[in-house]
CSV table of C-alpha atoms in Angstrom, one decimal:
chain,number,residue,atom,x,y,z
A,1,UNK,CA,2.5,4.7,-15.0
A,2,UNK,CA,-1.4,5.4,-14.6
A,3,UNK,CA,-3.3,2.9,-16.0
A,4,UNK,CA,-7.4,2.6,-16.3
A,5,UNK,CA,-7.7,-1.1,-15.5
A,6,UNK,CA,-5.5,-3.3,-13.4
A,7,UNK,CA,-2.8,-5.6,-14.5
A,8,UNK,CA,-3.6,-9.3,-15.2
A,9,UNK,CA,-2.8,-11.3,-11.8
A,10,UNK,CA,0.7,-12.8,-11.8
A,11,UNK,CA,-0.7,-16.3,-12.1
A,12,UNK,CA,-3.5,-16.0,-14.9
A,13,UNK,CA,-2.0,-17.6,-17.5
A,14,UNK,CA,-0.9,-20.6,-15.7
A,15,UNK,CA,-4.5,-21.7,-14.5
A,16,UNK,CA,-3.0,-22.4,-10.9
A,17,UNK,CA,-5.6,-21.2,-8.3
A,18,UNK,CA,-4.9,-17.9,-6.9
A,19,UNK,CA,-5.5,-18.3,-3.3
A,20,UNK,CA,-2.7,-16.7,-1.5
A,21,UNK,CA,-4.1,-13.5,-2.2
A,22,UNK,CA,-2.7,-10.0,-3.3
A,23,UNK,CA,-1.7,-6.6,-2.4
A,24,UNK,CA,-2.0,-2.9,-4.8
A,25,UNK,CA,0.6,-0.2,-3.5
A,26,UNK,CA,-1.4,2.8,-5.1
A,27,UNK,CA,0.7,6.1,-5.0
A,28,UNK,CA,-1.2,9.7,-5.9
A,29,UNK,CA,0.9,12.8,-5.6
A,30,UNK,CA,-1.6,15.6,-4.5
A,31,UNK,CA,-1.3,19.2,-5.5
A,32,UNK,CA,0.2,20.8,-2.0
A,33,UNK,CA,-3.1,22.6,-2.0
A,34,UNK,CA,-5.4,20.1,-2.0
A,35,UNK,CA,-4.4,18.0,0.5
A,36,UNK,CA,-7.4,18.2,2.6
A,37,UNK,CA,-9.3,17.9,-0.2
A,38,UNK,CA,-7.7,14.4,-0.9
A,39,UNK,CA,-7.8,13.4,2.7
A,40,UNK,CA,-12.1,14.3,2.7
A,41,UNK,CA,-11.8,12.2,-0.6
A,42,UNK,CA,-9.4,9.1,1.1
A,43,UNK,CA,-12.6,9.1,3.9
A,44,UNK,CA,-15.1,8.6,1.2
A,45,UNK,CA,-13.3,5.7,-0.9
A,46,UNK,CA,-11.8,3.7,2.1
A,47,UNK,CA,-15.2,2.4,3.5
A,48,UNK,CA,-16.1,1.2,-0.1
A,49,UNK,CA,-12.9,-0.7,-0.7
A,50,UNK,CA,-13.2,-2.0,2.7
A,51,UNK,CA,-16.2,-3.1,1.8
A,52,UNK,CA,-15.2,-4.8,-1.2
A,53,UNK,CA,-15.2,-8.6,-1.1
A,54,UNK,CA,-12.5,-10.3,-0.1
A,55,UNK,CA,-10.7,-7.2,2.0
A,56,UNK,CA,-8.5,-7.7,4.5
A,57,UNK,CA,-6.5,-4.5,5.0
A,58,UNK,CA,-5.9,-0.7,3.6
A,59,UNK,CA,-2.9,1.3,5.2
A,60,UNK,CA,-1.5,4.9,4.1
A,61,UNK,CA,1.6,6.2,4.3
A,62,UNK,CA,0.9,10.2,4.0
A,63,UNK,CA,3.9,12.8,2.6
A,64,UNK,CA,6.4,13.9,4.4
A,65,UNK,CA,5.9,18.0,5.0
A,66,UNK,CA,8.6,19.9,2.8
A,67,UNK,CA,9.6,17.2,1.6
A,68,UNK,CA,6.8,15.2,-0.7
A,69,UNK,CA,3.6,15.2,-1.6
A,70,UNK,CA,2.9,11.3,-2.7
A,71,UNK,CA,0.2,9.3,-0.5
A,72,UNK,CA,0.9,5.8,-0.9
A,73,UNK,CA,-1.9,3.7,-0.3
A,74,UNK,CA,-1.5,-0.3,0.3
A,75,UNK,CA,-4.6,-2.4,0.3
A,76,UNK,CA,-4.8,-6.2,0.5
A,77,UNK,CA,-7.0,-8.6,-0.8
A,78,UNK,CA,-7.5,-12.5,0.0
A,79,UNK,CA,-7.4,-13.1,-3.8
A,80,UNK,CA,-6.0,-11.5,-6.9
A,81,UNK,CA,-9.8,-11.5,-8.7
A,82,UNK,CA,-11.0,-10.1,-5.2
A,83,UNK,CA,-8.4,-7.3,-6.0
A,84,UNK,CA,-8.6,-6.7,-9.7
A,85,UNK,CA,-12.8,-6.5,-9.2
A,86,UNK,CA,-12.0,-3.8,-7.0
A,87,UNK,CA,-10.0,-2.0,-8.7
A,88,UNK,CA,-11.8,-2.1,-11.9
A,89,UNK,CA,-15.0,-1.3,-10.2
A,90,UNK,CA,-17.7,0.9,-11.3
A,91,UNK,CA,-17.3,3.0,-8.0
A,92,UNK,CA,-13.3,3.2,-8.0
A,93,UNK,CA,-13.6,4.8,-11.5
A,94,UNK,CA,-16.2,6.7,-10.2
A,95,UNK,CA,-13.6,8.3,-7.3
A,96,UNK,CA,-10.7,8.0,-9.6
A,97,UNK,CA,-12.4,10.5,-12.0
A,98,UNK,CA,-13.8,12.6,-8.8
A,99,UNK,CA,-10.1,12.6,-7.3
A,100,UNK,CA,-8.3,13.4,-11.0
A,101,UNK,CA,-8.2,17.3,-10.6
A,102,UNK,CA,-6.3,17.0,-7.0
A,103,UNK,CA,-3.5,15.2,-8.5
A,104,UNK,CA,-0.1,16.5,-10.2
A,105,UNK,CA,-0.1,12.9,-11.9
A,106,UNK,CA,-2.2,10.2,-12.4
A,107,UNK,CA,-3.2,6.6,-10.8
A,108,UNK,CA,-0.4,5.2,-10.3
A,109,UNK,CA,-0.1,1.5,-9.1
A,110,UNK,CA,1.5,-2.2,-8.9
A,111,UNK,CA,0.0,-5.2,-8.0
A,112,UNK,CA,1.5,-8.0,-5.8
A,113,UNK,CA,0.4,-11.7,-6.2
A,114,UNK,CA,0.6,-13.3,-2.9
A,115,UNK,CA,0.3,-12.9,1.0
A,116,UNK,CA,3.0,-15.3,2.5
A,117,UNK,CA,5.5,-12.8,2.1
A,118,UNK,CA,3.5,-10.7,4.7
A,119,UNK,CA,1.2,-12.8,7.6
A,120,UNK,CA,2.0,-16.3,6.7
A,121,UNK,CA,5.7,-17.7,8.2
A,122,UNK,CA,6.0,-20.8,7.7
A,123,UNK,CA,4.4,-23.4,9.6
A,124,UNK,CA,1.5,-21.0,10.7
A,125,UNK,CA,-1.3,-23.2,11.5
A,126,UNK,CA,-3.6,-20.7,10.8
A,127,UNK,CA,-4.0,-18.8,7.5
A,128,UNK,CA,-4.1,-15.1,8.7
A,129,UNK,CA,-3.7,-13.7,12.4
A,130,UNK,CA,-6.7,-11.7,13.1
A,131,UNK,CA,-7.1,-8.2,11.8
A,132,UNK,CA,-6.1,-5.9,14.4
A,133,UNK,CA,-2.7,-7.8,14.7
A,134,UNK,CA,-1.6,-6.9,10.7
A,135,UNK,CA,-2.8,-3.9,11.3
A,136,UNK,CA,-0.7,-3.0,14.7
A,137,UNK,CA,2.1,-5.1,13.5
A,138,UNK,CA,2.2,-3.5,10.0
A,139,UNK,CA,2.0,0.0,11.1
A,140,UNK,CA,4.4,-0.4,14.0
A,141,UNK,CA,7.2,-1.3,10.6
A,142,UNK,CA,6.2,1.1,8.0
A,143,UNK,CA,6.2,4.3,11.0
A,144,UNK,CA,9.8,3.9,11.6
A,145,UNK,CA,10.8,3.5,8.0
A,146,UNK,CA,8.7,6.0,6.8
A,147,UNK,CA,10.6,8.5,9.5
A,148,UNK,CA,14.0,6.9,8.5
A,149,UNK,CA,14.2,6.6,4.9
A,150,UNK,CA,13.9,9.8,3.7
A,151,UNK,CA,16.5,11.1,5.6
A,152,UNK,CA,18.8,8.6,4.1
A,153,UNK,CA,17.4,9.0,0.3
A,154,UNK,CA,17.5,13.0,1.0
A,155,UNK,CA,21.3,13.4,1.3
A,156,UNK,CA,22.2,10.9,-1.4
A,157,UNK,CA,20.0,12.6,-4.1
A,158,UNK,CA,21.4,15.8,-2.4
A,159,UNK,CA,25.0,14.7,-3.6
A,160,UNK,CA,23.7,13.4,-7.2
A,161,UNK,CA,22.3,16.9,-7.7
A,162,UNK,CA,18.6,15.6,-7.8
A,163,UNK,CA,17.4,17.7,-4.8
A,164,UNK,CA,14.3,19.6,-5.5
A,165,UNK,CA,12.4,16.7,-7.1
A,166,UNK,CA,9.7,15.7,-5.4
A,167,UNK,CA,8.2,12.6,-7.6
A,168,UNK,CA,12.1,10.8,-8.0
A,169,UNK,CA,12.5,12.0,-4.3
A,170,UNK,CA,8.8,9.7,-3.4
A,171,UNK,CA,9.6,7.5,-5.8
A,172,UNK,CA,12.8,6.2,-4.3
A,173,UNK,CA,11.3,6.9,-0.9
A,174,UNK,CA,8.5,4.2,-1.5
A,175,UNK,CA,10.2,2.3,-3.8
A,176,UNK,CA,12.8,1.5,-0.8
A,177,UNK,CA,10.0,1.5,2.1
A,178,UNK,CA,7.8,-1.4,-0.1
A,179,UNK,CA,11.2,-3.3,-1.0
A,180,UNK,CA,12.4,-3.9,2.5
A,181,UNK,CA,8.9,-4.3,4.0
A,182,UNK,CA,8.8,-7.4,1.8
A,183,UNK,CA,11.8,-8.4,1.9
A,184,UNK,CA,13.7,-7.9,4.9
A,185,UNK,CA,11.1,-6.2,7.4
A,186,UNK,CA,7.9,-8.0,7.5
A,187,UNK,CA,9.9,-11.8,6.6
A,188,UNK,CA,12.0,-11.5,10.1
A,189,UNK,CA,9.8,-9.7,12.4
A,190,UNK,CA,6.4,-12.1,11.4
A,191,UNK,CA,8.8,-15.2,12.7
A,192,UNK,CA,9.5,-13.2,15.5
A,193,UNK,CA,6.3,-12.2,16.5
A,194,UNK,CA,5.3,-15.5,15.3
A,195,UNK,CA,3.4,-17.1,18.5
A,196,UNK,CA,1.9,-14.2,19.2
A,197,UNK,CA,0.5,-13.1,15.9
A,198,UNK,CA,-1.4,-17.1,15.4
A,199,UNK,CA,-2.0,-17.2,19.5
């Protein structure tokens, strides 16, 4: 559901320190004819969130043609504050108002306490692998997935009669993509790529 400020972090009423960082997956269905519009607007708000303190990565996953219209966003953060501070800050609510009229619903996000799922196998000596590892590593997951799982989502929803609907299409499209990034993607291929991703 949309929400004007950010959840609390996972950990905030426990006191621990929150130092394994977090992740938003931010997901914006844009009217089909505004697309462009959103992408000029996506070139405007990724420098500032990059930006941000504590930033370490923003990836998008863009719709499908004919088939959705949801951009999914993920952005990471070394800490949960780090995160929240940018979400609730004065210039995201500045785009997220500028942004509002391109968008069949509103801002719609989760947040995610914690990296180690992601770039931290066990027994990594070092606490992240440099940037443009994540980044090739990450993308070279999500591309096949992203081509994959809608055509496996398509013909079940097909056969459930819920064709033709575009948010439960996206929303069982991401929901699957984010779930077996963390879960069974990312887990298996970091301790495969292991040595090379802390070399």
């Amino acid at each position: 559901m949309s929400r004007d400020t950010p959840p609390a972090c996972p950990d905030a009423d426990t006191g621990a320190r929150d130092d394994t960082g977090a992740t938003a997956v931010i997901s914006h269905r844009v009217r089909h004819d505004r697309q462009a519009d959103y992408e000029r607007w996506m070139a405007e708000i990724a420098p500032l969130s990059r930006a941000a303190p504590g930033h370490l990565d923003w990836h998008v996953i863009r719709p499908i043609p004919g088939l959705t219209e949801t951009f999914t966003v993920i952005i990471r953060f070394d800490t949960c504050e780090h995160l929240k501070a940018w979400m609730a800050s004065a210039d995201r609510r500045r785009l997220i108002e500028a942004v509002s009229p391109l968008l069949e619903s509103g801002d719609d996000f989760f947040i995610r306490s914690g990296l180690d799922f992601w770039f931290t196998p066990a027994g990594a000596k070092a606490q992240l692998p440099v940037r443009w590892k994540q980044a090739l590593v990450t993308w070279s997951a999500i591309y096949p997935l992203v081509l994959g799982v809608p055509l496996l989502v398509a013909p079940v929803l097909n056969a459930l009669g819920l064709a033709g609907h575009p948010p439960l299409t996206m929303l069982a499209v991401t929901g699957i993509v984010v779930s077996l990034m963390v879960w069974v993607v990312m887990p298996r291929y970091t301790r495969l790529l292991r040595r090379w991703l802390f070399a």
